[in-house]
Amino acid sequence: MDHINKTEVIEFVLLGLTERAELRGLLIAVFLVMYLINMLGNGTMMSVISGNSQLHTPMYLFLCNLSFVDLCFTSVTVPKMLSNLIFDHKTISYSACIAQLYFFVSFAGAECVLLSVMAYDRYVAICNPLHYFTIMNKKVCLSMSAACLIICFLNSLLHTLLVCRLSFCNSNLVEHFFCDFTPLLKLSCTDTSINELVLFTEASLIAVLPFLIILFSYFRIITSILKIQSTGGRHKTFSTCSSHLTVVILFYGTLIFMYFRPSSSYSLEKDKIASVVYNVVSPMANPFIYSLRNRDVKMALKTALQRKLSLGTRG
Ligand SMILES: *[C@@H]1O[C@H](CO)[C@@H](O)[C@H](O)[C@H]1NC(C)=O
């Protein structure tokens, strides 16, 4: 009858990135700056793409979607972390923690699926250029974007409901800067084998399947690029994928580092650093990777800035 004197936790304590108090000011500054750059970069990307009809092709619309997901993804964890640091107040209520878990898992999944949709888009553009606009028509793109969000929100609902059935009775100290699965499962005093099983199978579907699609797309892209005779032609064709490939490597690289390694090498510190990379650094870097390496985006940005400046001097 052990469930009788169980006291359920009503709030968790997020222990944060480090317990060293002298680093608090530095962490606040670094994360505040990174968050602002993130908002500015992704916000600019979204407004440049939606404000420029020349960029209304599938590739850029998906890029706009990616910026949107990135913006939401970081906003799930960083503002709460910053406020905990600034006010030196580490608690998060049970329901806020569950909500954070839900949105974190949703947007992380959306990022994976969207990256694979973008790889598929490049595959069609390069390997099937004549039918590109018939295959990737408006309806198809819209359904892909919608499906991506719906699948990820449903998937996350399943995980979150499974976490809701757990009870937490020993401790409420979360060894992380946000409510993530592993630290929560570790805290629970219920048997978590079902959670782990579902996590494993579902994570394979949401992260590994898109990864295979990306690999397949790039395999086909590279084989078709190798068939191009001129080096200039090869370079030009590949340049449309290089930004996407960089983003994929950054995001999946940390994900693979985090979840696909022997559990003997498991370390909380490394885990926290990897989560900072895919939570904060990678969403912040995406708009720069795209805008610095892409001529069309640079041109659109220049035009938008010039328009702003000329309006400024006239007004
Ligand atoms: C997402 O992409 C679709 C097309 O694929 C586009 O119609 C829509 O405006 C985009 N939404 C955002 C918020 O980027």
mmCIF file of C-alpha atoms and ligand atoms in Angstrom:
data_model
loop_
_atom_site.group_PDB
_atom_site.id
_atom_site.type_symbol
_atom_site.label_atom_id
_atom_site.label_comp_id
_atom_site.label_asym_id
_atom_site.label_seq_id
_atom_site.Cartn_x
_atom_site.Cartn_y
_atom_site.Cartn_z
ATOM 1 C CA MET A 1 0.000 0.000 0.000
ATOM 2 C CA ASP A 2 2.793 2.319 -0.815
ATOM 3 C CA HIS A 3 0.649 4.732 -2.771
ATOM 4 C CA ILE A 4 -1.097 6.026 0.328
ATOM 5 C CA ASN A 5 1.598 8.127 1.884
ATOM 6 C CA LYS A 6 3.040 9.256 -1.418
ATOM 7 C CA THR A 7 3.214 13.007 -1.638
ATOM 8 C CA GLU A 8 2.934 14.141 -5.216
ATOM 9 C CA VAL A 9 5.169 16.964 -6.292
ATOM 10 C CA ILE A 10 3.411 20.140 -7.326
ATOM 11 C CA GLU A 11 6.496 21.851 -8.629
ATOM 12 C CA PHE A 12 9.948 21.013 -9.875
ATOM 13 C CA VAL A 13 13.247 22.731 -9.291
ATOM 14 C CA LEU A 14 15.303 23.261 -12.426
ATOM 15 C CA LEU A 15 18.909 23.020 -11.350
ATOM 16 C CA GLY A 16 20.083 24.739 -14.514
ATOM 17 C CA LEU A 17 23.272 24.448 -16.476
ATOM 18 C CA THR A 18 25.637 24.796 -13.588
ATOM 19 C CA GLU A 19 25.518 25.215 -9.864
ATOM 20 C CA ARG A 20 28.454 27.578 -9.832
ATOM 21 C CA ALA A 21 26.988 30.882 -8.739
ATOM 22 C CA GLU A 22 29.859 32.964 -10.114
ATOM 23 C CA LEU A 23 28.844 31.981 -13.649
ATOM 24 C CA ARG A 24 25.330 33.360 -13.303
ATOM 25 C CA GLY A 25 26.045 36.788 -14.769
ATOM 26 C CA LEU A 26 27.947 35.326 -17.689
ATOM 27 C CA LEU A 27 25.195 32.815 -18.468
ATOM 28 C CA ILE A 28 22.533 35.531 -18.364
ATOM 29 C CA ALA A 29 24.516 37.697 -20.767
ATOM 30 C CA VAL A 30 25.376 34.885 -23.174
ATOM 31 C CA PHE A 31 21.875 33.425 -23.336
ATOM 32 C CA LEU A 32 20.196 36.799 -23.559
ATOM 33 C CA VAL A 33 22.390 37.786 -26.501
ATOM 34 C CA MET A 34 21.932 34.425 -28.214
ATOM 35 C CA TYR A 35 18.174 34.605 -27.748
ATOM 36 C CA LEU A 36 17.991 38.127 -29.176
ATOM 37 C CA ILE A 37 20.140 37.144 -32.180
ATOM 38 C CA ASN A 38 17.861 34.174 -32.619
ATOM 39 C CA MET A 39 14.702 36.295 -32.642
ATOM 40 C CA LEU A 40 16.265 38.877 -34.918
ATOM 41 C CA GLY A 41 17.750 36.362 -37.376
ATOM 42 C CA ASN A 42 14.728 34.135 -37.711
ATOM 43 C CA GLY A 43 12.306 37.062 -37.640
ATOM 44 C CA THR A 44 14.216 38.794 -40.441
ATOM 45 C CA MET A 45 14.318 35.581 -42.454
ATOM 46 C CA MET A 46 10.550 35.133 -42.147
ATOM 47 C CA SER A 47 9.735 38.715 -43.035
ATOM 48 C CA VAL A 48 12.188 38.817 -45.971
ATOM 49 C CA ILE A 49 10.822 35.594 -47.452
ATOM 50 C CA SER A 50 7.161 36.404 -46.958
ATOM 51 C CA GLY A 51 7.645 39.981 -48.184
ATOM 52 C CA ASN A 52 9.405 39.020 -51.405
ATOM 53 C CA SER A 53 7.274 37.241 -54.005
ATOM 54 C CA GLN A 54 10.370 36.067 -55.894
ATOM 55 C CA LEU A 55 11.186 33.910 -52.915
ATOM 56 C CA HIS A 56 7.789 32.207 -52.865
ATOM 57 C CA THR A 57 9.187 28.908 -54.122
ATOM 58 C CA PRO A 58 8.929 25.676 -52.119
ATOM 59 C CA MET A 59 12.534 25.857 -50.933
ATOM 60 C CA TYR A 60 12.145 29.309 -49.389
ATOM 61 C CA LEU A 61 8.678 28.665 -48.025
ATOM 62 C CA PHE A 62 10.007 25.629 -46.184
ATOM 63 C CA LEU A 63 12.898 27.753 -45.022
ATOM 64 C CA CYS A 64 10.355 30.222 -43.681
ATOM 65 C CA ASN A 65 8.691 27.307 -41.884
ATOM 66 C CA LEU A 66 12.047 26.288 -40.452
ATOM 67 C CA SER A 67 12.619 29.791 -39.104
ATOM 68 C CA PHE A 68 9.175 29.702 -37.516
ATOM 69 C CA VAL A 69 9.856 26.320 -35.884
ATOM 70 C CA ASP A 70 13.289 27.504 -34.713
ATOM 71 C CA LEU A 71 11.789 30.580 -33.146
ATOM 72 C CA CYS A 72 9.160 28.551 -31.284
ATOM 73 C CA PHE A 73 11.637 25.834 -30.349
ATOM 74 C CA THR A 74 14.009 28.203 -28.539
ATOM 75 C CA SER A 75 11.155 30.139 -26.993
ATOM 76 C CA VAL A 76 9.982 27.003 -25.186
ATOM 77 C CA THR A 77 13.111 26.737 -23.083
ATOM 78 C CA VAL A 78 15.281 29.858 -23.130
ATOM 79 C CA PRO A 79 12.942 32.552 -21.681
ATOM 80 C CA LYS A 80 12.098 30.341 -18.701
ATOM 81 C CA MET A 81 15.754 29.534 -18.184
ATOM 82 C CA LEU A 82 16.674 33.216 -18.355
ATOM 83 C CA SER A 83 13.987 34.233 -15.915
ATOM 84 C CA ASN A 84 15.138 31.535 -13.492
ATOM 85 C CA LEU A 85 18.682 32.843 -13.748
ATOM 86 C CA ILE A 86 17.782 36.516 -13.494
ATOM 87 C CA PHE A 87 15.414 36.182 -10.529
ATOM 88 C CA ASP A 88 17.471 33.402 -8.975
ATOM 89 C CA HIS A 89 14.286 31.451 -8.602
ATOM 90 C CA LYS A 90 14.499 27.929 -9.882
ATOM 91 C CA THR A 91 11.037 26.432 -9.589
ATOM 92 C CA ILE A 92 8.609 25.500 -12.323
ATOM 93 C CA SER A 93 5.098 24.276 -11.604
ATOM 94 C CA TYR A 94 4.132 20.723 -12.510
ATOM 95 C CA SER A 95 1.802 21.848 -15.292
ATOM 96 C CA ALA A 96 4.314 24.310 -16.740
ATOM 97 C CA CYS A 97 6.909 21.551 -16.748
ATOM 98 C CA ILE A 98 4.559 19.203 -18.624
ATOM 99 C CA ALA A 99 3.664 21.987 -21.075
ATOM 100 C CA GLN A 100 7.339 22.688 -21.652
ATOM 101 C CA LEU A 101 8.005 19.012 -22.306
ATOM 102 C CA TYR A 102 5.073 18.874 -24.720
ATOM 103 C CA PHE A 103 6.127 21.854 -26.818
ATOM 104 C CA PHE A 104 9.799 20.973 -26.684
ATOM 105 C CA VAL A 105 9.137 17.485 -28.078
ATOM 106 C CA SER A 106 6.694 18.859 -30.670
ATOM 107 C CA PHE A 107 9.062 21.433 -32.103
ATOM 108 C CA ALA A 108 12.093 19.162 -31.942
ATOM 109 C CA GLY A 109 10.136 16.620 -33.980
ATOM 110 C CA ALA A 110 8.913 19.302 -36.366
ATOM 111 C CA GLU A 111 12.500 20.359 -36.963
ATOM 112 C CA CYS A 112 13.538 16.787 -37.843
ATOM 113 C CA VAL A 113 10.625 16.241 -40.197
ATOM 114 C CA LEU A 114 10.980 19.654 -41.815
ATOM 115 C CA LEU A 115 14.671 19.067 -42.505
ATOM 116 C CA SER A 116 13.749 15.872 -44.327
ATOM 117 C CA VAL A 117 11.022 17.646 -46.304
ATOM 118 C CA MET A 118 13.621 20.231 -47.333
ATOM 119 C CA ALA A 119 16.018 17.487 -48.398
ATOM 120 C CA TYR A 120 13.267 15.881 -50.464
ATOM 121 C CA ASP A 121 12.568 19.260 -52.042
ATOM 122 C CA ARG A 122 16.236 19.581 -53.091
ATOM 123 C CA TYR A 123 16.179 16.016 -54.389
ATOM 124 C CA VAL A 124 13.207 16.748 -56.649
ATOM 125 C CA ALA A 125 14.736 20.063 -57.773
ATOM 126 C CA ILE A 126 18.032 18.473 -58.777
ATOM 127 C CA CYS A 127 17.064 15.008 -59.943
ATOM 128 C CA ASN A 128 13.755 15.889 -61.536
ATOM 129 C CA PRO A 129 14.024 19.572 -62.493
ATOM 130 C CA LEU A 130 11.514 19.452 -65.354
ATOM 131 C CA HIS A 131 8.683 18.313 -63.120
ATOM 132 C CA TYR A 132 9.738 20.263 -60.055
ATOM 133 C CA PHE A 133 6.838 22.709 -59.998
ATOM 134 C CA THR A 134 4.257 20.033 -60.814
ATOM 135 C CA ILE A 135 5.501 17.694 -58.085
ATOM 136 C CA MET A 136 6.073 20.406 -55.479
ATOM 137 C CA ASN A 137 2.921 22.373 -56.211
ATOM 138 C CA LYS A 138 1.307 24.665 -53.699
ATOM 139 C CA LYS A 139 -1.114 22.071 -52.407
ATOM 140 C CA VAL A 140 1.592 19.451 -51.888
ATOM 141 C CA CYS A 141 3.838 21.922 -50.055
ATOM 142 C CA LEU A 142 1.053 23.117 -47.838
ATOM 143 C CA SER A 143 0.034 19.552 -46.973
ATOM 144 C CA MET A 144 3.646 18.661 -46.197
ATOM 145 C CA SER A 145 4.020 21.648 -43.860
ATOM 146 C CA ALA A 146 0.706 20.885 -42.163
ATOM 147 C CA ALA A 147 1.375 17.146 -41.890
ATOM 148 C CA CYS A 148 4.739 17.869 -40.364
ATOM 149 C CA LEU A 149 3.219 19.963 -37.571
ATOM 150 C CA ILE A 150 0.224 17.671 -36.975
ATOM 151 C CA ILE A 151 2.311 14.481 -36.779
ATOM 152 C CA CYS A 152 4.746 16.085 -34.383
ATOM 153 C CA PHE A 153 2.074 17.515 -32.114
ATOM 154 C CA LEU A 154 0.287 14.155 -31.926
ATOM 155 C CA ASN A 155 3.519 12.287 -31.306
ATOM 156 C CA SER A 156 4.373 14.661 -28.520
ATOM 157 C CA LEU A 157 0.903 14.277 -27.018
ATOM 158 C CA LEU A 158 1.482 10.545 -26.683
ATOM 159 C CA HIS A 159 4.801 11.042 -24.903
ATOM 160 C CA THR A 160 3.480 13.745 -22.652
ATOM 161 C CA LEU A 161 0.433 11.714 -21.606
ATOM 162 C CA LEU A 162 2.734 8.839 -20.755
ATOM 163 C CA VAL A 163 4.787 11.161 -18.571
ATOM 164 C CA CYS A 164 1.602 12.416 -16.882
ATOM 165 C CA ARG A 165 0.845 8.944 -15.560
ATOM 166 C CA LEU A 166 4.149 8.842 -13.678
ATOM 167 C CA SER A 167 4.333 9.841 -10.081
ATOM 168 C CA PHE A 168 7.191 11.780 -8.637
ATOM 169 C CA CYS A 169 7.677 11.257 -4.967
ATOM 170 C CA ASN A 170 11.326 11.114 -4.001
ATOM 171 C CA SER A 171 12.707 14.350 -5.211
ATOM 172 C CA ASN A 172 11.726 17.222 -7.445
ATOM 173 C CA LEU A 173 15.190 18.351 -8.457
ATOM 174 C CA VAL A 174 15.499 18.291 -12.257
ATOM 175 C CA GLU A 175 19.142 18.113 -13.253
ATOM 176 C CA HIS A 176 18.712 20.203 -16.353
ATOM 177 C CA PHE A 177 17.788 23.704 -17.469
ATOM 178 C CA PHE A 178 14.386 22.655 -18.786
ATOM 179 C CA CYS A 179 11.946 19.759 -18.397
ATOM 180 C CA ASP A 180 13.379 17.096 -20.686
ATOM 181 C CA PHE A 181 12.576 13.387 -20.761
ATOM 182 C CA THR A 182 15.658 11.801 -19.335
ATOM 183 C CA PRO A 183 15.884 13.875 -16.145
ATOM 184 C CA LEU A 184 12.128 13.508 -15.548
ATOM 185 C CA LEU A 185 12.140 9.748 -16.083
ATOM 186 C CA LYS A 186 15.061 9.481 -13.702
ATOM 187 C CA LEU A 187 13.100 11.310 -11.003
ATOM 188 C CA SER A 188 9.977 9.226 -11.251
ATOM 189 C CA CYS A 189 9.216 6.504 -8.764
ATOM 190 C CA THR A 190 6.902 4.643 -11.153
ATOM 191 C CA ASP A 191 8.164 1.982 -13.507
ATOM 192 C CA THR A 192 9.215 3.858 -16.636
ATOM 193 C CA SER A 193 9.795 0.903 -18.956
ATOM 194 C CA ILE A 194 6.710 1.703 -21.068
ATOM 195 C CA ASN A 195 7.911 5.278 -21.470
ATOM 196 C CA GLU A 196 11.315 4.104 -22.518
ATOM 197 C CA LEU A 197 9.893 1.608 -24.988
ATOM 198 C CA VAL A 198 7.588 4.189 -26.588
ATOM 199 C CA LEU A 199 10.354 6.765 -26.544
ATOM 200 C CA PHE A 200 12.657 4.387 -28.340
ATOM 201 C CA THR A 201 10.198 3.275 -31.044
ATOM 202 C CA GLU A 202 8.693 6.706 -31.564
ATOM 203 C CA ALA A 203 12.002 8.501 -31.581
ATOM 204 C CA SER A 204 13.113 6.119 -34.273
ATOM 205 C CA LEU A 205 10.098 7.078 -36.362
ATOM 206 C CA ILE A 206 10.318 10.812 -35.811
ATOM 207 C CA ALA A 207 14.095 11.212 -35.933
ATOM 208 C CA VAL A 208 15.553 8.223 -37.744
ATOM 209 C CA LEU A 209 13.055 7.970 -40.608
ATOM 210 C CA PRO A 210 13.568 11.618 -41.609
ATOM 211 C CA PHE A 211 17.298 11.051 -41.301
ATOM 212 C CA LEU A 212 17.069 8.122 -43.731
ATOM 213 C CA ILE A 213 15.066 10.291 -46.137
ATOM 214 C CA ILE A 214 17.797 12.920 -45.911
ATOM 215 C CA LEU A 215 20.503 10.327 -46.563
ATOM 216 C CA PHE A 216 18.588 8.891 -49.507
ATOM 217 C CA SER A 217 17.975 12.363 -50.980
ATOM 218 C CA TYR A 218 21.613 13.340 -50.704
ATOM 219 C CA PHE A 219 22.736 10.027 -52.121
ATOM 220 C CA ARG A 220 20.598 10.676 -55.215
ATOM 221 C CA ILE A 221 21.642 14.341 -55.355
ATOM 222 C CA ILE A 222 25.343 13.496 -55.213
ATOM 223 C CA THR A 223 25.118 10.743 -57.806
ATOM 224 C CA SER A 224 23.288 13.074 -60.158
ATOM 225 C CA ILE A 225 25.755 15.911 -59.522
ATOM 226 C CA LEU A 226 28.669 13.609 -60.319
ATOM 227 C CA LYS A 227 27.121 13.037 -63.748
ATOM 228 C CA ILE A 228 27.381 16.754 -64.575
ATOM 229 C CA GLN A 229 30.436 17.285 -66.776
ATOM 230 C CA SER A 230 31.462 20.889 -66.014
ATOM 231 C CA THR A 231 32.892 21.807 -62.612
ATOM 232 C CA GLY A 232 31.052 25.134 -62.749
ATOM 233 C CA GLY A 233 27.737 23.328 -63.292
ATOM 234 C CA ARG A 234 28.455 20.942 -60.441
ATOM 235 C CA HIS A 235 29.333 23.758 -58.125
ATOM 236 C CA LYS A 236 26.238 25.753 -59.036
ATOM 237 C CA THR A 237 23.925 22.779 -58.552
ATOM 238 C CA PHE A 238 25.426 21.802 -55.240
ATOM 239 C CA SER A 239 25.428 25.351 -53.877
ATOM 240 C CA THR A 240 21.636 25.188 -53.483
ATOM 241 C CA CYS A 241 22.034 22.269 -51.069
ATOM 242 C CA SER A 242 25.120 23.223 -49.150
ATOM 243 C CA SER A 243 23.275 25.472 -46.664
ATOM 244 C CA HIS A 244 20.723 22.788 -45.983
ATOM 245 C CA LEU A 245 23.441 20.192 -45.548
ATOM 246 C CA THR A 246 25.241 22.426 -43.021
ATOM 247 C CA VAL A 247 22.031 22.856 -41.015
ATOM 248 C CA VAL A 248 21.379 19.107 -41.082
ATOM 249 C CA ILE A 249 24.881 18.303 -39.883
ATOM 250 C CA LEU A 250 24.647 20.808 -37.050
ATOM 251 C CA PHE A 251 21.244 19.598 -35.841
ATOM 252 C CA TYR A 252 21.546 15.858 -36.399
ATOM 253 C CA GLY A 253 25.178 15.859 -35.346
ATOM 254 C CA THR A 254 24.296 16.951 -31.814
ATOM 255 C CA LEU A 255 21.213 14.724 -31.752
ATOM 256 C CA ILE A 256 23.255 11.666 -32.692
ATOM 257 C CA PHE A 257 25.938 12.634 -30.218
ATOM 258 C CA MET A 258 23.292 12.901 -27.540
ATOM 259 C CA TYR A 259 21.165 9.816 -28.079
ATOM 260 C CA PHE A 260 23.166 7.327 -30.095
ATOM 261 C CA ARG A 261 26.129 6.542 -27.951
ATOM 262 C CA PRO A 262 26.872 3.809 -25.460
ATOM 263 C CA SER A 263 25.263 4.521 -22.106
ATOM 264 C CA SER A 264 28.630 3.991 -20.418
ATOM 265 C CA SER A 265 29.767 7.304 -21.883
ATOM 266 C CA TYR A 266 26.668 9.023 -20.545
ATOM 267 C CA SER A 267 27.507 12.237 -18.761
ATOM 268 C CA LEU A 268 25.187 14.932 -17.595
ATOM 269 C CA GLU A 269 27.622 17.701 -18.421
ATOM 270 C CA LYS A 270 28.052 16.617 -22.055
ATOM 271 C CA ASP A 271 24.305 16.192 -22.316
ATOM 272 C CA LYS A 272 23.690 19.725 -21.167
ATOM 273 C CA ILE A 273 26.189 21.121 -23.650
ATOM 274 C CA ALA A 274 24.647 19.117 -26.481
ATOM 275 C CA SER A 275 21.180 20.396 -25.540
ATOM 276 C CA VAL A 276 22.448 23.964 -25.564
ATOM 277 C CA VAL A 277 23.764 23.373 -29.082
ATOM 278 C CA TYR A 278 20.557 22.025 -30.546
ATOM 279 C CA ASN A 279 18.270 24.186 -28.438
ATOM 280 C CA VAL A 280 19.951 27.519 -28.811
ATOM 281 C CA VAL A 281 23.011 27.531 -31.050
ATOM 282 C CA SER A 282 21.631 25.633 -34.018
ATOM 283 C CA PRO A 283 18.328 27.592 -34.294
ATOM 284 C CA MET A 284 20.342 30.791 -33.956
ATOM 285 C CA ALA A 285 22.823 29.773 -36.658
ATOM 286 C CA ASN A 286 20.278 28.584 -39.252
ATOM 287 C CA PRO A 287 19.276 31.997 -40.663
ATOM 288 C CA PHE A 288 22.933 33.024 -40.921
ATOM 289 C CA ILE A 289 23.955 29.813 -42.642
ATOM 290 C CA TYR A 290 21.224 30.420 -45.188
ATOM 291 C CA SER A 291 21.580 34.139 -45.659
ATOM 292 C CA LEU A 292 25.372 34.187 -45.878
ATOM 293 C CA ARG A 293 25.591 31.440 -48.445
ATOM 294 C CA ASN A 294 22.601 32.185 -50.567
ATOM 295 C CA ARG A 295 22.643 34.911 -53.195
ATOM 296 C CA ASP A 296 18.873 35.221 -53.509
ATOM 297 C CA VAL A 297 18.402 35.726 -49.784
ATOM 298 C CA LYS A 298 21.243 38.247 -49.678
ATOM 299 C CA MET A 299 19.714 40.196 -52.563
ATOM 300 C CA ALA A 300 16.262 40.186 -50.971
ATOM 301 C CA LEU A 301 17.759 41.321 -47.683
ATOM 302 C CA LYS A 302 19.616 44.141 -49.417
ATOM 303 C CA THR A 303 16.481 45.308 -51.214
ATOM 304 C CA ALA A 304 14.474 45.204 -48.007
ATOM 305 C CA LEU A 305 17.145 47.198 -46.165
ATOM 306 C CA GLN A 306 17.430 49.752 -48.961
ATOM 307 C CA ARG A 307 13.670 50.194 -48.974
ATOM 308 C CA LYS A 308 13.730 50.738 -45.225
ATOM 309 C CA LEU A 309 16.611 53.213 -45.457
ATOM 310 C CA SER A 310 15.054 55.237 -48.257
ATOM 311 C CA LEU A 311 11.775 55.343 -46.372
ATOM 312 C CA GLY A 312 13.737 56.473 -43.333
ATOM 313 C CA THR A 313 15.486 59.332 -45.110
ATOM 314 C CA ARG A 314 12.294 60.418 -46.856
ATOM 315 C CA GLY A 315 10.169 60.307 -43.697
HETATM 316 C C1 LIG B 1 5.047 27.210 -44.392
HETATM 317 O O1 LIG B 1 5.118 26.698 -45.703
HETATM 318 C C2 LIG B 1 3.955 26.813 -46.490
HETATM 319 C C3 LIG B 1 4.199 26.209 -47.844
HETATM 320 O O2 LIG B 1 4.932 25.066 -47.781
HETATM 321 C C4 LIG B 1 3.572 28.267 -46.622
HETATM 322 O O3 LIG B 1 2.380 28.381 -47.370
HETATM 323 C C5 LIG B 1 3.397 28.882 -45.261
HETATM 324 O O4 LIG B 1 3.159 30.266 -45.394
HETATM 325 C C6 LIG B 1 4.637 28.677 -44.411
HETATM 326 N N1 LIG B 1 4.364 29.179 -43.060
HETATM 327 C C7 LIG B 1 5.256 29.788 -42.279
HETATM 328 C C8 LIG B 1 4.792 30.299 -40.984
HETATM 329 O O5 LIG B 1 6.406 29.905 -42.596
#
